[in-house]
Tab-separated table of C-alpha atoms and ligand atoms in Angstrom:
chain	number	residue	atom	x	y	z
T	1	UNK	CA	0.000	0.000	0.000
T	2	UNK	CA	1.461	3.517	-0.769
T	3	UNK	CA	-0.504	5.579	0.965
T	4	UNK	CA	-2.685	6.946	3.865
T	5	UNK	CA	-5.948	7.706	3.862
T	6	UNK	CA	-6.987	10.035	6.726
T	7	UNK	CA	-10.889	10.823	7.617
T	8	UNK	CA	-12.367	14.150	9.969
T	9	UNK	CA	-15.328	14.058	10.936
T	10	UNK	CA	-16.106	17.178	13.601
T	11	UNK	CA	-14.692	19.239	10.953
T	12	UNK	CA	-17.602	19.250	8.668
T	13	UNK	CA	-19.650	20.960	11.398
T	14	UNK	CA	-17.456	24.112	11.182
T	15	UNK	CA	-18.782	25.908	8.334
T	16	UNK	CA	-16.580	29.124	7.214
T	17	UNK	CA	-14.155	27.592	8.983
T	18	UNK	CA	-13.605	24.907	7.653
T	19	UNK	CA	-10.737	25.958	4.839
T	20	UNK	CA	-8.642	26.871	8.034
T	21	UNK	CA	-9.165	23.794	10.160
T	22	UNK	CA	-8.151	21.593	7.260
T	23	UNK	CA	-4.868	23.789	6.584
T	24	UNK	CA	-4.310	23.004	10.405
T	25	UNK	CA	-5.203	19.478	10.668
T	26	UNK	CA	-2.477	18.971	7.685
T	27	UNK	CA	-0.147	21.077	9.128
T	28	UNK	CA	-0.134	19.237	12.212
T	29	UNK	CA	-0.018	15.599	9.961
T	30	UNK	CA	3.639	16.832	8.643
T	31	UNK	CA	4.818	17.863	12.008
T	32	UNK	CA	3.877	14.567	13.610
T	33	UNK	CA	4.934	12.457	10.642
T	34	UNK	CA	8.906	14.521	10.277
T	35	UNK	CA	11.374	12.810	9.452
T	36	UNK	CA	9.487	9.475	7.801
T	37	UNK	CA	9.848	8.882	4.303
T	38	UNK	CA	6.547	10.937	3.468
T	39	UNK	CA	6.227	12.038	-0.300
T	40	UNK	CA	3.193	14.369	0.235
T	41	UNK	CA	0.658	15.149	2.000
T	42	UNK	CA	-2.454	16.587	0.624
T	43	UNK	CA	-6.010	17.557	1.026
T	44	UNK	CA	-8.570	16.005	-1.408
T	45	UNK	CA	-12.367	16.524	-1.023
T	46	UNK	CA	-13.001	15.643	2.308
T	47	UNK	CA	-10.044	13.529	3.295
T	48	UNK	CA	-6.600	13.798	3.382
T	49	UNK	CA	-4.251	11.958	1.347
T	50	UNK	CA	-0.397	10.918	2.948
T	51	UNK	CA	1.450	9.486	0.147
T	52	UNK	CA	4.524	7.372	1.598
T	53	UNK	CA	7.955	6.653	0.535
T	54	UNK	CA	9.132	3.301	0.357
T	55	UNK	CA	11.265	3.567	3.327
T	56	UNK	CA	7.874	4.797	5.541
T	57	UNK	CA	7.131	2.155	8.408
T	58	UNK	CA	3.746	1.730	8.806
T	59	UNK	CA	4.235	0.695	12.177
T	60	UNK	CA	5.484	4.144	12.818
T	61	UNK	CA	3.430	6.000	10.489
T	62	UNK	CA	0.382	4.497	12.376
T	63	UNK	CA	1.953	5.381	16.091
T	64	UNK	CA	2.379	8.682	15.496
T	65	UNK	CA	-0.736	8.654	13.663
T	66	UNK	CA	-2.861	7.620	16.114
T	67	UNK	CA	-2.551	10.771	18.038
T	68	UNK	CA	-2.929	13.669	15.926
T	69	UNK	CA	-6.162	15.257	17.037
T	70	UNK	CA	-8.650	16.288	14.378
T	71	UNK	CA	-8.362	12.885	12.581
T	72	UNK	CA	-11.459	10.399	13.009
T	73	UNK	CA	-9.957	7.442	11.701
T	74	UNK	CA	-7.071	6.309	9.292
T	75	UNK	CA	-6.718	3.472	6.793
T	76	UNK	CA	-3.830	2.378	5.273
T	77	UNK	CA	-4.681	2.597	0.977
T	78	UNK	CA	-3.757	2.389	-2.308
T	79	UNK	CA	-4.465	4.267	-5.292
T	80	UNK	CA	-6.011	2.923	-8.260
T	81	UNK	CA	-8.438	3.753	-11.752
T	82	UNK	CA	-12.755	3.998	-12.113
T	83	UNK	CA	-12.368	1.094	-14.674
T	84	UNK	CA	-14.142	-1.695	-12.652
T	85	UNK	CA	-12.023	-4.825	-13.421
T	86	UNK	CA	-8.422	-3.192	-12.649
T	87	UNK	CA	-9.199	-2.030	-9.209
T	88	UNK	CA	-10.912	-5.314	-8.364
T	89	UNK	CA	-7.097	-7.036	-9.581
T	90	UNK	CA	-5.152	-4.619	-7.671
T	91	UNK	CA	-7.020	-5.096	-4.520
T	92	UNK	CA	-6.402	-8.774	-5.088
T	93	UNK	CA	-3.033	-8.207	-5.614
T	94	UNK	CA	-2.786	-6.426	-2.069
T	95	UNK	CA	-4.625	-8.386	0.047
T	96	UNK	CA	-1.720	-11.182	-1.310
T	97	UNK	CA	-2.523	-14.775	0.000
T	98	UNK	CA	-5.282	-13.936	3.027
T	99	UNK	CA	-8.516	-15.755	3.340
T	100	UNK	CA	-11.115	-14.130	4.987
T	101	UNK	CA	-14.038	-15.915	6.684
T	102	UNK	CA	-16.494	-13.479	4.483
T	103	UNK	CA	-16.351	-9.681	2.841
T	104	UNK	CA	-18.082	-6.603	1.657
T	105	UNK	CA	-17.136	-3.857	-0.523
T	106	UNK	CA	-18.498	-0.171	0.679
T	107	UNK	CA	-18.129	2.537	-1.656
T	108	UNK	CA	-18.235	6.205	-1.746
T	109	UNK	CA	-18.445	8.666	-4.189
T	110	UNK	CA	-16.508	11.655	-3.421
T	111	UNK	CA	-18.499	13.285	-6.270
T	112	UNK	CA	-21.663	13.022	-7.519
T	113	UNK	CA	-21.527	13.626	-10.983
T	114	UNK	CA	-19.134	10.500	-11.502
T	115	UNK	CA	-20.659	8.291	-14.111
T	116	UNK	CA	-21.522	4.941	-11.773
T	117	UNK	CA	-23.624	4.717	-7.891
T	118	UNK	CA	-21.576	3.918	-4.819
T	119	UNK	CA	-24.336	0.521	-4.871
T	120	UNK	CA	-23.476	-0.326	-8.411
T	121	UNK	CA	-19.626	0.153	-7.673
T	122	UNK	CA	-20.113	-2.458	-4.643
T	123	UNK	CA	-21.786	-4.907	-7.095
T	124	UNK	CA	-19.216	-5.116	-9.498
T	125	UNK	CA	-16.177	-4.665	-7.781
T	126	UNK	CA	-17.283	-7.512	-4.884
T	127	UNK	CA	-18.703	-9.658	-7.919
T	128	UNK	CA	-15.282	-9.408	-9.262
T	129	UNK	CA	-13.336	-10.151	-5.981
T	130	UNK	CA	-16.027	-13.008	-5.108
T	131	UNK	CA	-15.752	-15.139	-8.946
T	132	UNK	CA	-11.851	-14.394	-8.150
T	133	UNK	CA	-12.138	-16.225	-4.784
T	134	UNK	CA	-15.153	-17.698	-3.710
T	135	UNK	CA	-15.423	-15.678	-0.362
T	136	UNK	CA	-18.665	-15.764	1.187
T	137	UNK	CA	-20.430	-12.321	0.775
T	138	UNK	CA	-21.354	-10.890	4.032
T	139	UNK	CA	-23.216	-7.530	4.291
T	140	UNK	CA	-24.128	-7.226	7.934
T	141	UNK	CA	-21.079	-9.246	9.471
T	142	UNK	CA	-17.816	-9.241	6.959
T	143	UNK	CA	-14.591	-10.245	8.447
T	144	UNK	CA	-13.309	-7.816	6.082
T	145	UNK	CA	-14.508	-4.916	4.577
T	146	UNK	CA	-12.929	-3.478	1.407
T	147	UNK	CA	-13.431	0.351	0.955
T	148	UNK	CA	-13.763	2.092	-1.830
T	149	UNK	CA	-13.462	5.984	-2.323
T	150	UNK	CA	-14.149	7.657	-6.077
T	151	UNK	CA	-12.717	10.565	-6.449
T	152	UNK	CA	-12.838	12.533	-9.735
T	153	UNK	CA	-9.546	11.468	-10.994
T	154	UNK	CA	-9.289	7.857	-9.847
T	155	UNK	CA	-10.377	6.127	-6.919
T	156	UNK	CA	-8.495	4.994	-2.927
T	157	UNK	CA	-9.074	1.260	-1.720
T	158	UNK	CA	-8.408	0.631	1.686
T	159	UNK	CA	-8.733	-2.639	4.134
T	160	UNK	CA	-9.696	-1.928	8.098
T	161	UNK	CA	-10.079	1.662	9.646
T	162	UNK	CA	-8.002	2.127	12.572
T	163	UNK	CA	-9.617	4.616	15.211
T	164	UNK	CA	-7.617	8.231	15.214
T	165	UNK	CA	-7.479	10.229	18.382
T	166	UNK	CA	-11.038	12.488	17.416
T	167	UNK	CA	-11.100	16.081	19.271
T	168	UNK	CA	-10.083	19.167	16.735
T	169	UNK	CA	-6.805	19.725	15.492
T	170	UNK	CA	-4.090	20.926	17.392
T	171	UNK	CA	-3.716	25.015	17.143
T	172	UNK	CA	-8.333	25.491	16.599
T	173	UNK	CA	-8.827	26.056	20.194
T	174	UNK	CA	-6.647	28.828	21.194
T	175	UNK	CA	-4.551	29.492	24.339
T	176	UNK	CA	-4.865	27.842	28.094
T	177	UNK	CA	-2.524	27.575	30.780
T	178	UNK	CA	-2.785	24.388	32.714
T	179	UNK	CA	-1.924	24.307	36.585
T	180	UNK	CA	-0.047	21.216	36.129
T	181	UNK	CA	1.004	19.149	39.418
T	182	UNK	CA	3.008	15.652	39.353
T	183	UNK	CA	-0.434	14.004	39.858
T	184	UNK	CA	-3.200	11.785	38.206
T	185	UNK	CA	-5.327	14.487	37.542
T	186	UNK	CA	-4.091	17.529	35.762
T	187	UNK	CA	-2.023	15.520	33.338
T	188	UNK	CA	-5.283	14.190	32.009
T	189	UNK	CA	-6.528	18.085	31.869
T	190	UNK	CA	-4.331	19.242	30.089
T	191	UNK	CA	-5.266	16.643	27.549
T	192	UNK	CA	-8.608	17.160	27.363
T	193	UNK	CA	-8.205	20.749	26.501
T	194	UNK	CA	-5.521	19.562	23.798
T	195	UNK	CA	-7.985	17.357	22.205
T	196	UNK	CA	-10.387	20.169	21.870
T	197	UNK	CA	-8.001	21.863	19.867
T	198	UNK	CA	-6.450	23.770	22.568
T	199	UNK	CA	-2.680	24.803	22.660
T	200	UNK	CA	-2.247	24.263	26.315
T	201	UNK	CA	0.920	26.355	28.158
T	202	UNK	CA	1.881	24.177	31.210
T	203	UNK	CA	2.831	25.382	34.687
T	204	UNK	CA	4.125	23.379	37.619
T	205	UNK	CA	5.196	24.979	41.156
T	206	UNK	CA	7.540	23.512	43.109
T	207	UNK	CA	9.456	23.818	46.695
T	208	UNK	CA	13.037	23.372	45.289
T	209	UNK	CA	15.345	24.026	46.768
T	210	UNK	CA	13.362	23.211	49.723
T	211	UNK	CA	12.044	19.649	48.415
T	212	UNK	CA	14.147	17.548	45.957
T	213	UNK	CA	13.857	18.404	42.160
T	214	UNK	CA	11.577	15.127	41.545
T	215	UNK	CA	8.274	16.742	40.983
T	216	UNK	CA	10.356	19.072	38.127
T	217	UNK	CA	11.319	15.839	36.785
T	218	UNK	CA	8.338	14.290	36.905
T	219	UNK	CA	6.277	17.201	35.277
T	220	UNK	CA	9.369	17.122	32.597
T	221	UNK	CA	8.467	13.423	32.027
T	222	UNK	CA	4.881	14.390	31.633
T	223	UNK	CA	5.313	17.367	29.725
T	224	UNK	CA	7.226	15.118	26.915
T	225	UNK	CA	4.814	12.710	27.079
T	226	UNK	CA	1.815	15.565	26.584
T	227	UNK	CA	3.985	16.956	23.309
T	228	UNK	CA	3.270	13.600	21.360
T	229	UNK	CA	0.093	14.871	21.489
T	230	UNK	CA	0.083	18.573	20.488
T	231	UNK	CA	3.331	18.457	19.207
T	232	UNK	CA	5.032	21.777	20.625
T	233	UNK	CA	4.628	22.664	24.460
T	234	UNK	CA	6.518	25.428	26.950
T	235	UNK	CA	6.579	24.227	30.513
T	236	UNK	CA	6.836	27.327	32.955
T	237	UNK	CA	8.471	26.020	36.378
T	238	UNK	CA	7.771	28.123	39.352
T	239	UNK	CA	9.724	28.371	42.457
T	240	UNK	CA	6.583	28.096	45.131
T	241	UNK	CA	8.132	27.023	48.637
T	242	UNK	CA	9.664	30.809	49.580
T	243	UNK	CA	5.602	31.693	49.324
T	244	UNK	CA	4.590	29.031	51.309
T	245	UNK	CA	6.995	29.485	53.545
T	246	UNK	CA	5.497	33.180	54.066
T	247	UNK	CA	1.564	31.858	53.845
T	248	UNK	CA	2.443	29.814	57.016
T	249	UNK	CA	3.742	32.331	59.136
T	250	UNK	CA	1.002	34.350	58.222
T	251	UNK	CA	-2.368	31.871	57.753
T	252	UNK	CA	-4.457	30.049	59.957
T	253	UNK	CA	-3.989	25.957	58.855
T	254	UNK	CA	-7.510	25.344	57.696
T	255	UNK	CA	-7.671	28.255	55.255
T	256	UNK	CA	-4.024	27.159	54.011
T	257	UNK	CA	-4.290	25.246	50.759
T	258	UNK	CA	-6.886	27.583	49.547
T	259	UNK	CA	-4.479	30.691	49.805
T	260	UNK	CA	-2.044	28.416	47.989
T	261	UNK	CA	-4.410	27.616	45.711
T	262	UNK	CA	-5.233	31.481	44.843
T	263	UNK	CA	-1.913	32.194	44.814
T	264	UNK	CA	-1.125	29.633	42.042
T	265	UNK	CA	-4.324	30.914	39.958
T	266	UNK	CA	-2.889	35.121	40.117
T	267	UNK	CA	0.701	33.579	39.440
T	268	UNK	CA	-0.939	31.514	36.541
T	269	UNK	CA	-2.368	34.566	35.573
T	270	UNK	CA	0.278	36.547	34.978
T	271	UNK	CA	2.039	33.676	32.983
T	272	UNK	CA	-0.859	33.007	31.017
T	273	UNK	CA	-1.212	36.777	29.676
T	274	UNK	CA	1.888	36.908	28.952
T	275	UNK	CA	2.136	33.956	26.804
T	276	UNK	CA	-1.127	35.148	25.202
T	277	UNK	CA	-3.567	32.263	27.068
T	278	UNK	CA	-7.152	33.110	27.478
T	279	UNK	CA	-8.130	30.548	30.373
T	280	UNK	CA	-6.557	28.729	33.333
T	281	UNK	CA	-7.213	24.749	33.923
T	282	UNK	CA	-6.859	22.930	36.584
T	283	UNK	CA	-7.272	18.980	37.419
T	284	UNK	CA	-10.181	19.795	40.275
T	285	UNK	CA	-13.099	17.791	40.975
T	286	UNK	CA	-15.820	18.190	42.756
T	287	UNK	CA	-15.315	16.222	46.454
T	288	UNK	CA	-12.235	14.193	45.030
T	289	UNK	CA	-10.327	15.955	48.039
T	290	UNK	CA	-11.541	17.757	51.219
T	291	UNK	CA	-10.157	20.964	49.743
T	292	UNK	CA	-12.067	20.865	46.663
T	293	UNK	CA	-15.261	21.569	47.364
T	294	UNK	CA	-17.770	23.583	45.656
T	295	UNK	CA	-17.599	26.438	47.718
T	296	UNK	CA	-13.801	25.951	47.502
T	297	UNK	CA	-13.161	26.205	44.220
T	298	UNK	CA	-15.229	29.179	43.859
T	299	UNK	CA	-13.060	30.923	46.798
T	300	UNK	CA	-9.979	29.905	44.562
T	301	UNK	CA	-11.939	31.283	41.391
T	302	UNK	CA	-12.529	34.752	42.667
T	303	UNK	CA	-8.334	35.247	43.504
T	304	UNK	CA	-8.641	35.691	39.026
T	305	UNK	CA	-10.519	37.602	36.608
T	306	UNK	CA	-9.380	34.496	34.167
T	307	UNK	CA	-12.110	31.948	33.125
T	308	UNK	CA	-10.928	29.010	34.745
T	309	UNK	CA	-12.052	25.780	33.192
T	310	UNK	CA	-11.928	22.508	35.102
T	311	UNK	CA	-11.948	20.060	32.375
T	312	UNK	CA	-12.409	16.574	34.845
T	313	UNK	CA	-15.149	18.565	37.484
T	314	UNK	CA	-17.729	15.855	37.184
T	315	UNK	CA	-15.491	12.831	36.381
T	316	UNK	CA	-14.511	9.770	39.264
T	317	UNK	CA	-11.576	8.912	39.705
T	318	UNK	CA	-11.752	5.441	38.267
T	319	UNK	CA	-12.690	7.000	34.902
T	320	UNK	CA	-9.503	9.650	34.977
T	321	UNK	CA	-7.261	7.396	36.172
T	322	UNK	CA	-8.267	4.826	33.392
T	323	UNK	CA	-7.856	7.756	30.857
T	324	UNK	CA	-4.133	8.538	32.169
T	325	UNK	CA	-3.542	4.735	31.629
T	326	UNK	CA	-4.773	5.125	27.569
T	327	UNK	CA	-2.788	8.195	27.012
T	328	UNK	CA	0.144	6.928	29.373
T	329	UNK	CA	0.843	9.679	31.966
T	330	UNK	CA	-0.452	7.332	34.954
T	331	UNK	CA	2.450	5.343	35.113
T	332	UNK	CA	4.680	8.653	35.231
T	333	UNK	CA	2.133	10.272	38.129
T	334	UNK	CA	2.560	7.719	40.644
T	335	UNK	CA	6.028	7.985	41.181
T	336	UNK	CA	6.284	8.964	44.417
T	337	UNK	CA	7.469	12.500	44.715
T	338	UNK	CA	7.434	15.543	46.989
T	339	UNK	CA	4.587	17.616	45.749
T	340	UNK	CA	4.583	21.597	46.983
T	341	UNK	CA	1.428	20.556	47.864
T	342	UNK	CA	2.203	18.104	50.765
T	343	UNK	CA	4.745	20.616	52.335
T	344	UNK	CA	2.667	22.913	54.968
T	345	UNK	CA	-0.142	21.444	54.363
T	346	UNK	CA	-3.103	21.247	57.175
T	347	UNK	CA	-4.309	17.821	58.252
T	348	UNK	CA	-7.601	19.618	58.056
T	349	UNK	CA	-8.244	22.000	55.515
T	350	UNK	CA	-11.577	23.694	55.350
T	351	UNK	CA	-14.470	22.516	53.279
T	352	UNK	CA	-16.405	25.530	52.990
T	353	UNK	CA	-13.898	28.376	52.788
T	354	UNK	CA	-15.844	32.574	51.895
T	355	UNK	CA	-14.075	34.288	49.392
T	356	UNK	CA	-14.355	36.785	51.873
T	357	UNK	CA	-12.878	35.274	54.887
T	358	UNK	CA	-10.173	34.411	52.530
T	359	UNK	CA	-9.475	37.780	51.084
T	360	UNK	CA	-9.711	38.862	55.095
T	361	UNK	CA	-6.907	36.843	55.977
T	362	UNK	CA	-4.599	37.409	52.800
T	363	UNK	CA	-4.846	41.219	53.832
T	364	UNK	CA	-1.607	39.996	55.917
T	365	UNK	CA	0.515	39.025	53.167
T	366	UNK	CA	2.054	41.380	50.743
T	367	UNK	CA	0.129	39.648	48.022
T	368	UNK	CA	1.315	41.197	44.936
T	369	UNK	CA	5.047	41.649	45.515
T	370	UNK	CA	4.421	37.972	46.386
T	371	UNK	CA	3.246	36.868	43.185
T	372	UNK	CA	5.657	39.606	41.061
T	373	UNK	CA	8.825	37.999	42.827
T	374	UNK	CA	7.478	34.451	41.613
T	375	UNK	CA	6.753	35.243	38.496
T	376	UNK	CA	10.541	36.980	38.397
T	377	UNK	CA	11.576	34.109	39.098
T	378	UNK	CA	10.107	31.767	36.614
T	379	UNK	CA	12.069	29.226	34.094
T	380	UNK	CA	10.914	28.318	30.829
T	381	UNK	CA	11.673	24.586	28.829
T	382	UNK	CA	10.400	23.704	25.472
T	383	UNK	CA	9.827	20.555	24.023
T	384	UNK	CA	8.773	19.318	20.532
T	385	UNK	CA	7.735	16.630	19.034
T	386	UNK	CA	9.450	14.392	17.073
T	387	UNK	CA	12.079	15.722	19.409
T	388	UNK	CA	14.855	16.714	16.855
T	389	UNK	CA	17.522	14.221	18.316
T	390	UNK	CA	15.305	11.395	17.274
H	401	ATP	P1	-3.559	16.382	40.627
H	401	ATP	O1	-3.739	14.913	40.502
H	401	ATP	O2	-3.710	17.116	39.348
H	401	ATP	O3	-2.315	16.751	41.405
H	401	ATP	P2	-5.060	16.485	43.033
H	401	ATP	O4	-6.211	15.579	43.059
H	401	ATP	O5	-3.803	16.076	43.704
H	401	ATP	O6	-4.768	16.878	41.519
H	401	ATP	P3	-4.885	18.995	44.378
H	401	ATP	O7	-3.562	18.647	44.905
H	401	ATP	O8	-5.956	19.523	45.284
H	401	ATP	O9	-5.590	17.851	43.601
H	401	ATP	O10	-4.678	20.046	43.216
H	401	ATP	C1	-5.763	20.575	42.509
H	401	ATP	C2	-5.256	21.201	41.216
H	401	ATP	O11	-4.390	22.290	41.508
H	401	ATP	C3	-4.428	20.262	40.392
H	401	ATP	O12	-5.225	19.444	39.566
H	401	ATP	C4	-3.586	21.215	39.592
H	401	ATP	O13	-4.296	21.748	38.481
H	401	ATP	C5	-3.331	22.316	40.582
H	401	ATP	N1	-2.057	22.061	41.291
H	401	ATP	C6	-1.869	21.475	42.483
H	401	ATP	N2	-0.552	21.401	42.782
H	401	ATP	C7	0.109	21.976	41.759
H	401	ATP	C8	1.485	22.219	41.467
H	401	ATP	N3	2.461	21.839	42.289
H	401	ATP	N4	1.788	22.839	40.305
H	401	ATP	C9	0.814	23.200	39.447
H	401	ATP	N5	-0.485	22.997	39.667
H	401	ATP	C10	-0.846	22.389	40.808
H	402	MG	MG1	-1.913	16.814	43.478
């Protein structure tokens, strides 16, 4: 097979906008697929066509594949003529020596002014392939189904469609930061937002020199893993443990992760403006922790004017840690580490915390020379994907 045939599907809803989510989604295909013996890649009424070198592994071509958002599903597929009898000889020369319990052709006419129907294509083309064979015809059931797309200038057959990673393409979404801790949850954020198209700016806090360096590692490790996905990321690292250091002295225990908490969002704030990001996200859900709470996380809200979006609010945490597994950050969050987080932090927080009572007791911290010295003191990493050492 020479080529690959990629299908969107969300895409078609977008009206106007379509032109420009197509340029995107194909942009994204020849990031993802550098450096792999890729001829072309090209746009062709409602698909997209990769046509592959002969040194392209499919195995690899499929990986990498597999999760570039905007695509529905791929197929791997060849290139052939209208004429009925030569496309039914070289799917018979692909398919090689395999012998299928039962098949079914489905066609589809990219446009309808070509000269046959999709049902009359299926006819001839599986009566072909059956007097060829003698596989049993199956409709409902096949153990194989043979596609076939006409296009105006010849037609695609492909075997099997392999499920693509869905969402929007990378770069449709616009800007968020993610608040992005060491843990199950805001790994698997941050994701979510990517598949919808977002280009998500990560930012982790940490208590170095305080704690070890493992939770920067850690976020590192998830931050590479995270590019596969949308390709090119920036991970801002934020020294955190001078500030806690300071909320301590100055904060009753109970009201102590919240003030963190704000402080994070006006710190992620400031980050996010600057690198042009319209929202903040975080990996909260409702009464997965004593701290997050309803009335919580709308304490923690009102320390921004910044929407911020908590992608995995209503989820358990069965169902986010089984999506961690399928896009593989799990393994990399439960390493044990020293989170900021479990430094100075109450045995008791409170579960019902007044933005007001809040904003009372920050009045004795020097709030924003606390959050301008962080963000002085921020470092930046980028990562891309394929890295270019590969
Ligand atoms: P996670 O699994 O994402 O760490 P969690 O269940 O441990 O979440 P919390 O520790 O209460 O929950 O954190 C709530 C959210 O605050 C996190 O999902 C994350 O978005 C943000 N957050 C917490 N700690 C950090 C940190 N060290 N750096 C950046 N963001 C953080
Ligand atoms: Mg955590």
């Amino acid at each position: 097979m020479t080529s690959v045939v990629v299908h969107y599907k969300e895409l078609a809803l977008k009206g106007r906008n379509r032109p420009w989510f197509i340029q995107l989604l194909v942009r994204n295909l020849r990031i993802a697929l550098a450096r792999l013996d890729v001829l072309a890649i090209r746009a062709i009424m409602g698909r997209i066509e990769i046509e592959l070198g002969p040194d392209a592994s499919w195995e690899e071509v499929r990986v990498r594949l597999a999760r570039v958002f905007g695509v529905a599903n791929f197929s791997s597929a060849s290139r052939s003529t209208h004429d009925f009898a030569t496309l039914a000889s070289a799917i018979l020369g692909d398919l090689g020596s395999i012998a299928p319990e039962s098949f079914r052709v489905s066609a589809t006419r990219a446009d309808k002014r070509l000269p046959f129907t999709s049902p009359q294509v299926e006819r001839e083309v599986g009566g072909l392939i059956k007097q060829a064979t003698g596989w049993r015809v199956d409709l409902d059931n096949a153990a194989l189904t043979i596609h076939i797309e006409m296009l105006p200038d010849g037609a695609f057959y492909l075997f099997g469609k392999q499920p693509g990673a869905g969402g929007l393409p990378t770069g449709t979404g616009g800007r968020v930061a993610c608040l992005l801790s060491g843990g199950i949850d805001s790994p698997v954020a941050a994701y979510r937002m990517m598949r919808r198209g977002c280009s998500v700016l990560l930012v982790h806090f940490h208590a170095y020199p305080i704690l070890s360096r493992a939770s920067q590692e850690k976020v590192r490790e998830i931050a590479t893993l995270l590019t596969t996905y949308q390709l090119r990321s920036r991970l801002l690292l934020v020294p955190f443990g001078d500030l806690q250091q300071r909320v301590v002295l100055a904060i009753r225990p109970d009201l102590r992760v919240v003030v963190y908490r704000r402080l994070m969002l006006r710190i992620a704030e400031r980050l996010a403006r600057a690198g042009r990001a319209r929202a903040l996200v975080t990996g909260e859900v409702i009464g997965q922790v004593a701290s997050q709470t309803l009335e919580n996380m709308t304490a923690i809200s009102a320390a921004t004017d910044m929407e911020v979006l908590r992608p995995l609010v209503g989820m358990d945490k069965d169902e986010i840690s089984a999506e961690a597994q399928r896009i593989g950050t799990f393994p990399i969050s439960i390493i044990p580490d020293q989170d900021c987080c479990t430094l100075f932090t109450p045995r008791h927080p409170a579960t019902r915390a007044r933005p007001d009572e809040v904003a009372q007791a920050e009045q004795a911290l020097p709030i924003s020379e606390m959050v301008a010295s962080a963000v002085a003191a921020v470092s930046a990493e980028d990562f891309r994907f394929p890295a270019t050492n590969e």
